[in-house]
Amino acid sequence: MNLILMGAPGAGKGTQSAKISEKWNIPAVSTGDMLRAAVREGTEMGVKAKSFMDAGQLVPDEVVIGIIKDYLSSDKCKNGFILDGFPRSIPQAEALDAMGVKIDAALSIEVADEKIVERMSGRRICSGCGASYHVVYNAPKTADVCDACGASLYTRDDDAESTVLNRLNTYHEITEPLKDYYAAKGLLVCVQGCEKVEDTTAAVMGALSRFEA
Ligand code: ADP
Ligand code: ZN
């Protein structure tokens, strides 16, 4: 299964992509995670990306298109893949088509804007394995410690409220038109992501059940 995962920032793409990855045994790639790794390592790409990310804007298309091209041509992806957070603009989607990659579905997780802001302010990320928590809705057993790997949790720089609002605007303006793009190809599937994580997971698994695991 070759899957695109879409949704507003904080819609729960990362959480669902980990679950899908496990069930179908296919790799999940998050352009956001890759960019954050580049920022941490201080690579040239990371330095360039950071100012856009901190402002809640998209990193230029050619940067992310380059990352994805390398990744999709690697052996890991030959039995399928999940793209978490790519494409995020029409030019990125067109570039993906131009790579000759066949997409089976574009799954959009739908969450209202008010919910997003509330979720992001409580979000904590594991510095070891990247797992995502929420101080109220999905708290770790011990505060600020990852249940899965024991590493410490941190708050993402771009989860500050003012940045979240910019990210939401960017999403509505530049990314959301992709729903029409994939609907026109008959590939769009929307699921509700407003309630509990388990409910979203059930909806996602239901929507993907026609694909063989
Ligand atoms: P979220 O979906 O919660 O916003 P991500 O981790 O997917 O978080 O992305 C964080 C930031 O990384 C984005 O706000 C953007 O600046 C950058 N980014 C990630 N993926 C892309 C992409 N496909 N195109 C452009 N920028 C991206
Ligand atoms: Zn962890």
Short mmCIF file of N, CA and C in Angstrom, two decimals, residues 15-84:
data_model
loop_
_atom_site.label_atom_id
_atom_site.label_comp_id
_atom_site.label_asym_id
_atom_site.label_seq_id
_atom_site.Cartn_x
_atom_site.Cartn_y
_atom_site.Cartn_z
N THR A 15 0.71 9.88 14.95
CA THR A 15 0.19 8.75 15.73
C THR A 15 -0.38 7.69 14.82
N GLN A 16 -1.19 8.11 13.86
CA GLN A 16 -1.82 7.13 12.96
C GLN A 16 -0.80 6.50 12.03
N SER A 17 0.17 7.28 11.60
CA SER A 17 1.14 6.72 10.67
C SER A 17 1.95 5.62 11.35
N ALA A 18 2.24 5.77 12.65
CA ALA A 18 2.95 4.71 13.37
C ALA A 18 2.10 3.43 13.44
N LYS A 19 0.81 3.59 13.64
CA LYS A 19 -0.06 2.42 13.74
C LYS A 19 -0.21 1.71 12.39
N ILE A 20 -0.36 2.51 11.34
CA ILE A 20 -0.49 1.92 10.00
C ILE A 20 0.81 1.21 9.62
N SER A 21 1.92 1.86 9.93
CA SER A 21 3.24 1.31 9.63
C SER A 21 3.41 -0.07 10.27
N GLU A 22 2.96 -0.18 11.51
CA GLU A 22 3.08 -1.44 12.25
C GLU A 22 2.18 -2.51 11.63
N LYS A 23 0.94 -2.15 11.37
CA LYS A 23 -0.01 -3.15 10.87
C LYS A 23 0.33 -3.65 9.47
N TRP A 24 0.75 -2.74 8.59
CA TRP A 24 1.05 -3.14 7.20
C TRP A 24 2.53 -3.47 6.99
N ASN A 25 3.29 -3.23 8.05
CA ASN A 25 4.73 -3.48 7.97
C ASN A 25 5.38 -2.73 6.80
N ILE A 26 5.06 -1.47 6.71
CA ILE A 26 5.67 -0.60 5.69
C ILE A 26 6.24 0.64 6.39
N PRO A 27 7.29 1.22 5.83
CA PRO A 27 7.91 2.37 6.49
C PRO A 27 7.04 3.62 6.40
N ALA A 28 7.12 4.46 7.44
CA ALA A 28 6.43 5.75 7.43
C ALA A 28 7.51 6.82 7.40
N VAL A 29 7.34 7.76 6.52
CA VAL A 29 8.31 8.85 6.47
C VAL A 29 7.61 10.17 6.74
N SER A 30 8.14 10.92 7.70
CA SER A 30 7.59 12.23 8.00
C SER A 30 8.60 13.28 7.55
N THR A 31 8.18 14.13 6.63
CA THR A 31 9.10 15.20 6.18
C THR A 31 9.40 16.14 7.36
N GLY A 32 8.43 16.33 8.25
CA GLY A 32 8.67 17.16 9.43
C GLY A 32 9.79 16.58 10.29
N ASP A 33 9.74 15.25 10.55
CA ASP A 33 10.80 14.61 11.35
C ASP A 33 12.15 14.73 10.65
N MET A 34 12.14 14.53 9.34
CA MET A 34 13.41 14.61 8.62
C MET A 34 13.99 16.02 8.68
N LEU A 35 13.12 17.00 8.55
CA LEU A 35 13.59 18.39 8.62
C LEU A 35 14.09 18.72 10.02
N ARG A 36 13.37 18.24 11.05
CA ARG A 36 13.83 18.51 12.42
C ARG A 36 15.17 17.84 12.69
N ALA A 37 15.38 16.66 12.13
CA ALA A 37 16.69 15.99 12.29
C ALA A 37 17.77 16.83 11.63
N ALA A 38 17.48 17.39 10.46
CA ALA A 38 18.46 18.23 9.76
C ALA A 38 18.76 19.50 10.56
N VAL A 39 17.72 20.03 11.23
CA VAL A 39 17.93 21.22 12.07
C VAL A 39 18.86 20.86 13.23
N ARG A 40 18.57 19.73 13.89
CA ARG A 40 19.40 19.30 15.03
C ARG A 40 20.85 19.09 14.61
N GLU A 41 21.03 18.47 13.45
CA GLU A 41 22.39 18.18 12.99
C GLU A 41 23.08 19.41 12.43
N GLY A 42 22.31 20.48 12.23
CA GLY A 42 22.89 21.72 11.75
C GLY A 42 23.38 21.65 10.30
N THR A 43 22.77 20.77 9.50
CA THR A 43 23.16 20.70 8.09
C THR A 43 22.71 21.97 7.36
N GLU A 44 23.24 22.14 6.17
CA GLU A 44 22.89 23.32 5.38
C GLU A 44 21.38 23.38 5.15
N MET A 45 20.80 22.22 4.83
CA MET A 45 19.36 22.16 4.64
C MET A 45 18.62 22.53 5.93
N GLY A 46 19.14 22.04 7.07
CA GLY A 46 18.51 22.31 8.35
C GLY A 46 18.50 23.80 8.68
N VAL A 47 19.62 24.43 8.44
CA VAL A 47 19.74 25.86 8.72
C VAL A 47 18.73 26.64 7.88
N LYS A 48 18.61 26.24 6.63
CA LYS A 48 17.68 26.90 5.71
C LYS A 48 16.24 26.66 6.13
N ALA A 49 15.94 25.42 6.55
CA ALA A 49 14.56 25.04 6.88
C ALA A 49 14.06 25.70 8.17
N LYS A 50 14.96 25.88 9.13
CA LYS A 50 14.54 26.28 10.48
C LYS A 50 13.73 27.58 10.50
N SER A 51 14.16 28.58 9.74
CA SER A 51 13.46 29.87 9.79
C SER A 51 12.02 29.73 9.28
N PHE A 52 11.83 28.88 8.27
CA PHE A 52 10.47 28.67 7.76
C PHE A 52 9.63 27.93 8.80
N MET A 53 10.21 26.89 9.39
CA MET A 53 9.46 26.09 10.36
C MET A 53 9.07 26.92 11.58
N ASP A 54 10.00 27.70 12.08
CA ASP A 54 9.72 28.51 13.26
C ASP A 54 8.65 29.57 12.99
N ALA A 55 8.52 29.96 11.72
CA ALA A 55 7.51 30.96 11.37
C ALA A 55 6.17 30.30 11.02
N GLY A 56 6.13 28.97 11.06
CA GLY A 56 4.90 28.27 10.73
C GLY A 56 4.61 28.22 9.24
N GLN A 57 5.66 28.45 8.45
CA GLN A 57 5.49 28.40 6.98
C GLN A 57 6.03 27.10 6.44
N LEU A 58 5.70 26.83 5.17
CA LEU A 58 6.25 25.64 4.53
C LEU A 58 7.70 25.89 4.13
N VAL A 59 8.49 24.85 4.24
CA VAL A 59 9.85 24.87 3.72
C VAL A 59 9.72 24.83 2.19
N PRO A 60 10.62 25.50 1.45
CA PRO A 60 10.45 25.54 -0.01
C PRO A 60 10.28 24.15 -0.65
N ASP A 61 9.40 24.10 -1.64
CA ASP A 61 9.07 22.83 -2.28
C ASP A 61 10.29 22.03 -2.72
N GLU A 62 11.27 22.71 -3.34
CA GLU A 62 12.39 21.94 -3.91
C GLU A 62 13.18 21.20 -2.83
N VAL A 63 13.19 21.75 -1.62
CA VAL A 63 13.91 21.09 -0.52
C VAL A 63 13.24 19.75 -0.17
N VAL A 64 11.94 19.81 0.11
CA VAL A 64 11.24 18.59 0.52
C VAL A 64 11.09 17.60 -0.63
N ILE A 65 10.94 18.11 -1.83
CA ILE A 65 10.82 17.21 -2.98
C ILE A 65 12.12 16.40 -3.12
N GLY A 66 13.25 17.07 -2.92
CA GLY A 66 14.55 16.38 -2.97
C GLY A 66 14.65 15.27 -1.93
N ILE A 67 14.22 15.57 -0.70
CA ILE A 67 14.29 14.56 0.38
C ILE A 67 13.46 13.34 0.01
N ILE A 68 12.24 13.61 -0.45
CA ILE A 68 11.30 12.52 -0.72
C ILE A 68 11.75 11.66 -1.90
N LYS A 69 12.31 12.30 -2.88
CA LYS A 69 12.79 11.58 -4.05
C LYS A 69 13.84 10.56 -3.63
N ASP A 70 14.80 11.00 -2.83
CA ASP A 70 15.85 10.09 -2.34
C ASP A 70 15.22 8.93 -1.57
N TYR A 71 14.28 9.28 -0.70
CA TYR A 71 13.70 8.27 0.18
C TYR A 71 12.90 7.23 -0.62
N LEU A 72 12.07 7.69 -1.53
CA LEU A 72 11.20 6.76 -2.26
C LEU A 72 11.99 5.86 -3.21
N SER A 73 13.17 6.31 -3.61
CA SER A 73 13.95 5.46 -4.52
C SER A 73 14.77 4.43 -3.73
N SER A 74 14.72 4.51 -2.38
CA SER A 74 15.47 3.53 -1.60
C SER A 74 14.71 2.21 -1.53
N ASP A 75 15.46 1.14 -1.26
CA ASP A 75 14.92 -0.22 -1.25
C ASP A 75 13.81 -0.43 -0.23
N LYS A 76 13.90 0.31 0.88
CA LYS A 76 12.95 0.21 1.98
C LYS A 76 11.50 0.33 1.51
N CYS A 77 11.29 1.14 0.46
CA CYS A 77 9.93 1.49 0.06
C CYS A 77 9.33 0.53 -0.96
N LYS A 78 10.04 -0.53 -1.28
CA LYS A 78 9.57 -1.32 -2.41
C LYS A 78 8.26 -2.08 -2.13
N ASN A 79 7.94 -2.32 -0.85
CA ASN A 79 6.67 -3.00 -0.55
C ASN A 79 5.58 -2.04 -0.08
N GLY A 80 5.83 -0.75 -0.25
CA GLY A 80 4.85 0.24 0.16
C GLY A 80 5.45 1.25 1.11
N PHE A 81 4.68 2.29 1.37
CA PHE A 81 5.17 3.36 2.26
C PHE A 81 4.01 4.25 2.68
N ILE A 82 4.26 5.01 3.74
CA ILE A 82 3.30 6.02 4.19
C ILE A 82 4.03 7.36 4.15
N LEU A 83 3.46 8.32 3.47
CA LEU A 83 4.02 9.67 3.46
C LEU A 83 3.22 10.51 4.45
N ASP A 84 3.87 10.88 5.55
CA ASP A 84 3.22 11.68 6.60
C ASP A 84 3.68 13.13 6.42
#
